[in-house]
mmCIF file of C-alpha atoms in Angstrom:
data_model
loop_
_atom_site.group_PDB
_atom_site.id
_atom_site.type_symbol
_atom_site.label_atom_id
_atom_site.label_comp_id
_atom_site.label_asym_id
_atom_site.label_seq_id
_atom_site.Cartn_x
_atom_site.Cartn_y
_atom_site.Cartn_z
ATOM 1 C CA UNK A 677 0.280 -0.043 -0.302
ATOM 2 C CA UNK A 678 1.555 3.153 -0.545
ATOM 3 C CA UNK A 679 2.617 5.867 1.887
ATOM 4 C CA UNK A 680 1.046 9.225 2.322
ATOM 5 C CA UNK A 681 3.416 12.128 1.373
ATOM 6 C CA UNK A 682 5.028 13.661 4.321
ATOM 7 C CA UNK A 683 6.154 10.003 5.312
ATOM 8 C CA UNK A 684 8.483 9.958 8.037
ATOM 9 C CA UNK A 685 10.217 6.798 9.852
ATOM 10 C CA UNK A 686 9.614 7.188 13.679
ATOM 11 C CA UNK A 687 12.030 6.889 15.805
ATOM 12 C CA UNK A 688 12.983 6.839 19.548
ATOM 13 C CA UNK A 689 13.835 10.972 19.621
ATOM 14 C CA UNK A 690 11.201 11.810 17.378
ATOM 15 C CA UNK A 691 8.087 13.630 19.398
ATOM 16 C CA UNK A 692 4.488 14.932 19.155
ATOM 17 C CA UNK A 693 2.662 18.034 20.009
ATOM 18 C CA UNK A 694 -0.730 18.269 21.576
ATOM 19 C CA UNK A 695 -2.736 21.201 20.252
ATOM 20 C CA UNK A 696 -5.210 20.363 22.501
ATOM 21 C CA UNK A 697 -2.561 23.674 24.319
ATOM 22 C CA UNK A 698 -2.973 25.918 21.494
ATOM 23 C CA UNK A 699 -5.167 28.414 22.707
ATOM 24 C CA UNK A 700 -4.265 31.923 23.795
ATOM 25 C CA UNK A 701 -2.170 32.614 26.878
ATOM 26 C CA UNK A 702 -4.953 33.890 29.423
ATOM 27 C CA UNK A 703 -7.051 30.767 28.648
ATOM 28 C CA UNK A 704 -3.600 28.459 28.911
ATOM 29 C CA UNK A 705 -3.270 30.949 32.205
ATOM 30 C CA UNK A 706 -7.012 29.647 33.362
ATOM 31 C CA UNK A 707 -6.697 26.056 32.485
ATOM 32 C CA UNK A 708 -3.493 25.797 34.406
ATOM 33 C CA UNK A 709 -5.469 27.106 37.216
ATOM 34 C CA UNK A 710 -8.524 25.274 36.773
ATOM 35 C CA UNK A 711 -6.815 21.545 36.252
ATOM 36 C CA UNK A 712 -4.279 22.392 39.229
ATOM 37 C CA UNK A 713 -7.643 22.816 41.879
ATOM 38 C CA UNK A 714 -9.024 20.070 39.839
ATOM 39 C CA UNK A 715 -5.860 17.774 40.098
ATOM 40 C CA UNK A 716 -5.672 18.820 44.135
ATOM 41 C CA UNK A 717 -9.191 17.841 44.790
ATOM 42 C CA UNK A 718 -8.820 14.839 42.875
ATOM 43 C CA UNK A 719 -5.342 13.477 45.743
ATOM 44 C CA UNK A 720 -7.553 15.108 48.602
ATOM 45 C CA UNK A 721 -10.290 13.154 47.728
ATOM 46 C CA UNK A 722 -9.389 9.557 47.076
ATOM 47 C CA UNK A 723 -7.055 10.398 49.386
ATOM 48 C CA UNK A 724 -9.466 10.838 52.247
ATOM 49 C CA UNK A 725 -11.690 7.989 51.062
ATOM 50 C CA UNK A 726 -8.775 5.412 51.190
ATOM 51 C CA UNK A 727 -7.923 7.106 54.766
ATOM 52 C CA UNK A 728 -11.126 6.204 56.336
ATOM 53 C CA UNK A 729 -11.414 3.179 54.646
ATOM 54 C CA UNK A 730 -7.769 1.706 56.821
ATOM 55 C CA UNK A 731 -8.943 3.782 59.926
ATOM 56 C CA UNK A 732 -12.993 3.053 60.576
ATOM 57 C CA UNK A 733 -12.741 -0.247 61.593
ATOM 58 C CA UNK A 734 -16.431 -0.594 60.231
ATOM 59 C CA UNK A 735 -15.672 0.015 56.666
ATOM 60 C CA UNK A 736 -13.472 -3.405 57.355
ATOM 61 C CA UNK A 737 -15.592 -4.753 54.536
ATOM 62 C CA UNK A 738 -15.061 -6.144 50.962
ATOM 63 C CA UNK A 739 -16.970 -3.390 49.601
ATOM 64 C CA UNK A 740 -14.835 -0.726 50.665
ATOM 65 C CA UNK A 741 -11.317 -2.807 49.985
ATOM 66 C CA UNK A 742 -12.869 -2.623 46.503
ATOM 67 C CA UNK A 743 -13.422 1.105 47.030
ATOM 68 C CA UNK A 744 -10.239 1.468 48.749
ATOM 69 C CA UNK A 745 -8.411 -0.227 45.662
ATOM 70 C CA UNK A 746 -10.679 2.040 43.577
ATOM 71 C CA UNK A 747 -9.586 5.388 45.248
ATOM 72 C CA UNK A 748 -6.057 4.177 44.419
ATOM 73 C CA UNK A 749 -6.475 3.281 40.827
ATOM 74 C CA UNK A 750 -8.108 6.788 40.236
ATOM 75 C CA UNK A 751 -5.161 8.817 41.574
ATOM 76 C CA UNK A 752 -2.890 6.914 39.082
ATOM 77 C CA UNK A 753 -5.425 7.416 36.130
ATOM 78 C CA UNK A 754 -6.051 11.394 36.648
ATOM 79 C CA UNK A 755 -2.024 11.534 37.278
ATOM 80 C CA UNK A 756 -0.985 9.979 33.760
ATOM 81 C CA UNK A 757 -2.419 12.771 32.472
ATOM 82 C CA UNK A 758 -2.915 16.115 35.041
ATOM 83 C CA UNK A 759 0.384 16.307 35.766
ATOM 84 C CA UNK A 760 1.554 16.760 31.689
ATOM 85 C CA UNK A 761 -1.061 18.836 31.126
ATOM 86 C CA UNK A 762 -0.519 21.140 33.580
ATOM 87 C CA UNK A 763 3.557 21.811 32.948
ATOM 88 C CA UNK A 764 1.858 22.342 29.109
ATOM 89 C CA UNK A 765 -0.520 25.432 30.266
ATOM 90 C CA UNK A 766 2.322 26.700 32.339
ATOM 91 C CA UNK A 767 5.256 26.177 29.373
ATOM 92 C CA UNK A 768 2.477 27.125 27.148
ATOM 93 C CA UNK A 769 4.115 23.807 25.183
ATOM 94 C CA UNK A 770 2.513 21.076 24.094
ATOM 95 C CA UNK A 771 5.806 18.810 22.756
ATOM 96 C CA UNK A 772 5.988 15.064 23.961
ATOM 97 C CA UNK A 773 8.518 12.520 23.476
ATOM 98 C CA UNK A 774 7.883 8.992 21.236
ATOM 99 C CA UNK A 775 8.485 7.060 24.715
ATOM 100 C CA UNK A 776 6.007 9.580 26.824
ATOM 101 C CA UNK A 777 3.653 9.124 24.431
ATOM 102 C CA UNK A 778 3.069 6.092 24.452
ATOM 103 C CA UNK A 779 4.109 5.506 28.297
ATOM 104 C CA UNK A 780 0.750 7.888 28.688
ATOM 105 C CA UNK A 781 -1.623 5.922 26.496
ATOM 106 C CA UNK A 782 -0.391 2.505 27.654
ATOM 107 C CA UNK A 783 -1.279 3.796 31.409
ATOM 108 C CA UNK A 784 -4.312 5.509 30.772
ATOM 109 C CA UNK A 785 -5.783 2.326 28.394
ATOM 110 C CA UNK A 786 -4.515 0.008 31.045
ATOM 111 C CA UNK A 787 -5.888 1.790 33.993
ATOM 112 C CA UNK A 788 -9.346 2.727 32.262
ATOM 113 C CA UNK A 789 -9.591 -1.252 31.743
ATOM 114 C CA UNK A 790 -8.826 -1.727 34.963
ATOM 115 C CA UNK A 791 -11.759 0.367 36.208
ATOM 116 C CA UNK A 792 -14.076 -1.655 34.280
ATOM 117 C CA UNK A 793 -13.169 -4.957 35.752
ATOM 118 C CA UNK A 794 -13.008 -3.341 39.542
ATOM 119 C CA UNK A 795 -16.534 -1.647 39.152
ATOM 120 C CA UNK A 796 -17.658 -4.950 38.124
ATOM 121 C CA UNK A 797 -15.995 -7.094 40.661
ATOM 122 C CA UNK A 798 -18.064 -4.247 43.433
ATOM 123 C CA UNK A 799 -21.114 -4.931 41.444
ATOM 124 C CA UNK A 800 -20.562 -8.787 42.269
ATOM 125 C CA UNK A 801 -20.255 -7.426 45.977
ATOM 126 C CA UNK A 802 -23.030 -6.044 46.061
ATOM 127 C CA UNK A 803 -24.708 -9.052 44.020
ATOM 128 C CA UNK A 804 -23.798 -11.468 46.817
ATOM 129 C CA UNK A 805 -24.408 -9.193 49.706
ATOM 130 C CA UNK A 806 -27.867 -8.464 48.904
ATOM 131 C CA UNK A 807 -29.110 -11.731 47.110
ATOM 132 C CA UNK A 808 -27.366 -14.255 49.139
ATOM 133 C CA UNK A 809 -26.345 -12.708 52.795
ATOM 134 C CA UNK A 810 -27.203 -16.118 54.839
ATOM 135 C CA UNK A 811 -23.229 -16.935 52.511
ATOM 136 C CA UNK A 812 -21.377 -13.781 51.597
ATOM 137 C CA UNK A 813 -18.931 -13.969 54.504
ATOM 138 C CA UNK A 814 -18.462 -17.048 53.461
ATOM 139 C CA UNK A 815 -18.268 -16.421 49.318
ATOM 140 C CA UNK A 816 -16.663 -13.007 49.547
ATOM 141 C CA UNK A 817 -13.225 -13.881 51.773
ATOM 142 C CA UNK A 818 -11.003 -11.951 51.656
ATOM 143 C CA UNK A 819 -8.656 -14.200 49.636
ATOM 144 C CA UNK A 820 -11.505 -14.093 46.930
ATOM 145 C CA UNK A 821 -11.090 -10.633 47.139
ATOM 146 C CA UNK A 822 -7.262 -10.169 46.812
ATOM 147 C CA UNK A 823 -7.287 -12.657 43.646
ATOM 148 C CA UNK A 824 -10.090 -10.616 42.032
ATOM 149 C CA UNK A 825 -8.202 -6.976 42.377
ATOM 150 C CA UNK A 826 -5.095 -8.826 41.318
ATOM 151 C CA UNK A 827 -6.486 -10.718 38.098
ATOM 152 C CA UNK A 828 -8.122 -7.260 36.709
ATOM 153 C CA UNK A 829 -4.491 -5.867 36.500
ATOM 154 C CA UNK A 830 -2.455 -8.939 35.086
ATOM 155 C CA UNK A 831 -4.973 -9.439 32.492
ATOM 156 C CA UNK A 832 -5.049 -6.355 31.104
ATOM 157 C CA UNK A 833 -1.206 -5.513 31.152
ATOM 158 C CA UNK A 834 -0.202 -7.886 28.502
ATOM 159 C CA UNK A 835 -2.975 -7.266 26.148
ATOM 160 C CA UNK A 836 -2.563 -3.314 26.505
ATOM 161 C CA UNK A 837 1.190 -3.902 26.058
ATOM 162 C CA UNK A 838 -0.053 -5.578 22.882
ATOM 163 C CA UNK A 839 -2.209 -2.985 22.090
ATOM 164 C CA UNK A 840 0.807 -0.421 22.447
ATOM 165 C CA UNK A 841 3.293 -1.943 20.813
ATOM 166 C CA UNK A 842 0.480 -2.367 17.283
ATOM 167 C CA UNK A 843 0.017 1.376 17.555
ATOM 168 C CA UNK A 844 3.279 2.756 18.711
ATOM 169 C CA UNK A 845 4.763 0.634 15.022
ATOM 170 C CA UNK A 846 2.768 2.402 12.687
ATOM 171 C CA UNK A 847 4.582 4.785 10.352
ATOM 172 C CA UNK A 848 3.398 8.732 11.510
ATOM 173 C CA UNK A 849 3.249 11.453 9.774
ATOM 174 C CA UNK A 850 5.663 14.176 9.292
ATOM 175 C CA UNK A 851 3.663 16.516 11.070
ATOM 176 C CA UNK A 852 2.750 15.116 14.580
ATOM 177 C CA UNK A 853 0.639 16.976 15.288
ATOM 178 C CA UNK A 854 -2.105 15.745 17.577
ATOM 179 C CA UNK A 855 -5.157 17.343 18.022
ATOM 180 C CA UNK A 856 -5.611 16.276 21.723
ATOM 181 C CA UNK A 857 -4.810 17.035 25.022
ATOM 182 C CA UNK A 858 -2.900 13.728 25.719
ATOM 183 C CA UNK A 859 -1.664 10.598 23.415
ATOM 184 C CA UNK A 860 -5.068 8.065 23.880
ATOM 185 C CA UNK A 861 -5.578 5.259 20.620
ATOM 186 C CA UNK A 862 -8.135 6.994 18.774
ATOM 187 C CA UNK A 863 -5.994 10.454 17.943
ATOM 188 C CA UNK A 864 -2.947 8.594 17.231
ATOM 189 C CA UNK A 865 -4.429 6.065 15.219
ATOM 190 C CA UNK A 866 -5.465 9.191 13.117
ATOM 191 C CA UNK A 867 -2.503 10.888 12.955
ATOM 192 C CA UNK A 868 -1.088 7.178 11.036
ATOM 193 C CA UNK A 869 0.152 7.402 7.389
ATOM 194 C CA UNK A 870 -0.640 3.703 7.155
ATOM 195 C CA UNK A 871 -3.881 0.867 6.904
ATOM 196 C CA UNK A 872 -4.984 0.889 10.420
ATOM 197 C CA UNK A 873 -7.802 -1.661 9.941
ATOM 198 C CA UNK A 874 -6.513 -4.426 12.291
ATOM 199 C CA UNK A 875 -5.498 -1.528 15.133
ATOM 200 C CA UNK A 876 -8.959 -0.498 14.576
ATOM 201 C CA UNK A 877 -10.269 -4.063 15.454
ATOM 202 C CA UNK A 878 -7.890 -4.625 18.186
ATOM 203 C CA UNK A 879 -9.447 -1.758 19.907
ATOM 204 C CA UNK A 880 -12.837 -3.272 19.679
ATOM 205 C CA UNK A 881 -11.824 -6.394 20.663
ATOM 206 C CA UNK A 882 -10.257 -4.597 24.033
ATOM 207 C CA UNK A 883 -13.159 -2.694 24.514
ATOM 208 C CA UNK A 884 -16.138 -5.954 24.206
ATOM 209 C CA UNK A 885 -13.364 -7.742 26.881
ATOM 210 C CA UNK A 886 -12.657 -5.457 29.103
ATOM 211 C CA UNK A 887 -15.551 -2.742 28.880
ATOM 212 C CA UNK A 888 -18.616 -3.904 27.095
ATOM 213 C CA UNK A 889 -18.322 -7.541 28.963
ATOM 214 C CA UNK A 890 -17.715 -5.867 32.811
ATOM 215 C CA UNK A 891 -21.122 -3.781 31.540
ATOM 216 C CA UNK A 892 -22.856 -7.034 30.985
ATOM 217 C CA UNK A 893 -22.574 -8.643 34.242
ATOM 218 C CA UNK A 894 -23.228 -5.133 36.549
ATOM 219 C CA UNK A 895 -26.111 -4.830 34.547
ATOM 220 C CA UNK A 896 -27.175 -8.872 34.935
ATOM 221 C CA UNK A 897 -25.709 -8.269 38.796
ATOM 222 C CA UNK A 898 -28.141 -4.982 39.123
ATOM 223 C CA UNK A 899 -31.618 -6.739 37.703
ATOM 224 C CA UNK A 900 -30.848 -9.572 40.385
ATOM 225 C CA UNK A 901 -30.401 -7.014 43.218
ATOM 226 C CA UNK A 902 -33.304 -4.395 42.476
ATOM 227 C CA UNK A 903 -35.376 -7.429 42.101
ATOM 228 C CA UNK A 904 -34.156 -9.091 44.996
ATOM 229 C CA UNK A 905 -34.555 -5.488 46.941
ATOM 230 C CA UNK A 906 -38.371 -5.207 45.777
ATOM 231 C CA UNK A 907 -39.318 -8.326 47.035
ATOM 232 C CA UNK A 908 -37.711 -7.343 50.837
ATOM 233 C CA UNK A 909 -41.345 -6.475 53.326
ATOM 234 C CA UNK A 910 -39.167 -3.842 55.168
ATOM 235 C CA UNK A 911 -39.337 -0.210 53.804
ATOM 236 C CA UNK A 912 -36.088 0.159 55.795
ATOM 237 C CA UNK A 913 -34.644 -2.871 54.539
ATOM 238 C CA UNK A 914 -35.082 -1.220 50.983
ATOM 239 C CA UNK A 915 -33.714 2.008 51.341
ATOM 240 C CA UNK A 916 -31.009 0.560 53.253
ATOM 241 C CA UNK A 917 -30.220 -2.419 50.282
ATOM 242 C CA UNK A 918 -30.957 0.984 48.007
ATOM 243 C CA UNK A 919 -28.926 3.718 49.492
ATOM 244 C CA UNK A 920 -25.230 0.914 49.445
ATOM 245 C CA UNK A 921 -26.058 0.636 45.762
ATOM 246 C CA UNK A 922 -26.627 4.081 44.700
ATOM 247 C CA UNK A 923 -23.142 5.619 45.162
ATOM 248 C CA UNK A 924 -21.614 2.795 42.834
ATOM 249 C CA UNK A 925 -24.688 2.114 40.943
ATOM 250 C CA UNK A 926 -23.884 6.178 39.636
ATOM 251 C CA UNK A 927 -19.755 6.004 39.174
ATOM 252 C CA UNK A 928 -20.677 3.022 36.869
ATOM 253 C CA UNK A 929 -23.155 5.209 35.077
ATOM 254 C CA UNK A 930 -20.847 7.972 34.991
ATOM 255 C CA UNK A 931 -17.751 6.446 33.995
ATOM 256 C CA UNK A 932 -19.658 4.533 31.163
ATOM 257 C CA UNK A 933 -21.509 6.719 29.839
ATOM 258 C CA UNK A 934 -18.633 8.784 28.913
ATOM 259 C CA UNK A 935 -16.561 6.687 27.858
ATOM 260 C CA UNK A 936 -19.468 5.531 25.465
ATOM 261 C CA UNK A 937 -19.351 9.135 24.143
ATOM 262 C CA UNK A 938 -15.249 8.935 24.078
ATOM 263 C CA UNK A 939 -14.466 5.972 22.247
ATOM 264 C CA UNK A 940 -17.706 4.741 20.490
ATOM 265 C CA UNK A 941 -19.206 8.079 19.121
ATOM 266 C CA UNK A 942 -18.098 8.310 15.511
ATOM 267 C CA UNK A 943 -15.825 10.513 14.708
ATOM 268 C CA UNK A 944 -14.805 12.756 12.041
ATOM 269 C CA UNK A 945 -12.953 16.073 10.508
ATOM 270 C CA UNK A 946 -15.761 17.535 12.013
ATOM 271 C CA UNK A 947 -15.686 16.809 15.199
ATOM 272 C CA UNK A 948 -12.220 17.149 16.566
ATOM 273 C CA UNK A 949 -12.457 19.926 19.018
ATOM 274 C CA UNK A 950 -15.893 18.204 20.338
ATOM 275 C CA UNK A 951 -14.274 14.511 20.895
ATOM 276 C CA UNK A 952 -10.390 16.484 22.411
ATOM 277 C CA UNK A 953 -12.934 18.142 24.743
ATOM 278 C CA UNK A 954 -15.136 14.970 25.536
ATOM 279 C CA UNK A 955 -12.078 12.999 26.255
ATOM 280 C CA UNK A 956 -9.979 15.502 28.896
ATOM 281 C CA UNK A 957 -14.036 14.956 31.001
ATOM 282 C CA UNK A 958 -13.884 11.884 31.122
ATOM 283 C CA UNK A 959 -10.179 11.149 31.580
ATOM 284 C CA UNK A 960 -10.018 14.387 33.797
ATOM 285 C CA UNK A 961 -12.662 16.308 35.322
ATOM 286 C CA UNK A 962 -15.137 12.764 35.896
ATOM 287 C CA UNK A 963 -12.822 11.028 38.876
ATOM 288 C CA UNK A 964 -13.688 14.697 40.089
ATOM 289 C CA UNK A 965 -17.297 13.244 40.809
ATOM 290 C CA UNK A 966 -16.519 9.897 42.045
ATOM 291 C CA UNK A 967 -15.398 10.965 45.786
ATOM 292 C CA UNK A 968 -18.270 13.684 46.122
ATOM 293 C CA UNK A 969 -20.709 10.807 44.784
ATOM 294 C CA UNK A 970 -19.671 8.176 47.788
ATOM 295 C CA UNK A 971 -19.263 10.718 50.354
ATOM 296 C CA UNK A 972 -23.331 11.746 49.559
ATOM 297 C CA UNK A 973 -24.147 8.943 48.498
ATOM 298 C CA UNK A 974 -23.516 6.631 50.778
ATOM 299 C CA UNK A 975 -23.820 6.339 54.662
ATOM 300 C CA UNK A 976 -21.578 4.312 55.778
ATOM 301 C CA UNK A 977 -18.905 6.466 54.512
ATOM 302 C CA UNK A 978 -20.397 10.033 55.260
ATOM 303 C CA UNK A 979 -20.258 8.892 58.726
ATOM 304 C CA UNK A 980 -17.479 7.546 59.194
ATOM 305 C CA UNK A 981 -16.241 10.682 57.964
ATOM 306 C CA UNK A 982 -17.926 12.582 60.644
ATOM 307 C CA UNK A 983 -16.337 9.949 63.413
ATOM 308 C CA UNK A 984 -13.119 10.956 61.876
ATOM 309 C CA UNK A 985 -13.395 14.803 61.837
ATOM 310 C CA UNK A 986 -14.540 14.330 64.841
ATOM 311 C CA UNK A 987 -11.882 12.887 66.591
ATOM 312 C CA UNK A 988 -9.359 15.759 65.545
#
């Protein structure tokens, strides 16, 4: 297949230019301030949740073990993109090295895939707690929880290494102008000067395995959970069951809703600007809401937070 004019062999020393940071200086100053505040809120929110689930003995259950791991994951997830974005806004320089771009894409898609599996594990935990309460402690042992979390990491890591290698062995065009705030699979494939059919196939297989399949498990779990809750004769029991699930369900809807728009929406040249801001919302802004959802919608977390603050 003939290569397009302007093709350039990529080398370790070459890099990309992230054009998401090409706004006027006044907007870059505003962007730096806004994203610095977001990053500090994310770090503070998730560290506080992790601290509460460790310190408060009433939260030493599988549900909060998963929440603690989710908090660690979200800190890593936002740290993949936000520090680099802050430097780019501050220095007014969107350049990123070839290896830096590859590392950023790898960790971004890996951590996003692990989050999908972890959210599914949390849904399974809620299913066992509500639909099979008598055997819950026998089934959801600490060993099983550790295997579910560890298995999520082990399943994702080799697959995403393969996808990263597949993307970054493509020939990229000489301009290397990436119309995005960070390195992600869709904009990088658009920049390639070669047939990306098999890369697209690989991307959709990964989405199917690590996003759609876990989501189907979450939906199946919640259908059974809601059915069981509606059969509960006590109104207080129904309310308590709904309250323990509502925070997780809210996070799932927010995460999958924004991810669907970013990765499954039809992309075109006319939607480049919209696409990069939608991806920014999913990757940077959305994680900021999760600590708020868990602290406001989960009574056990909010009560533990009050106890922690009152003892100071």
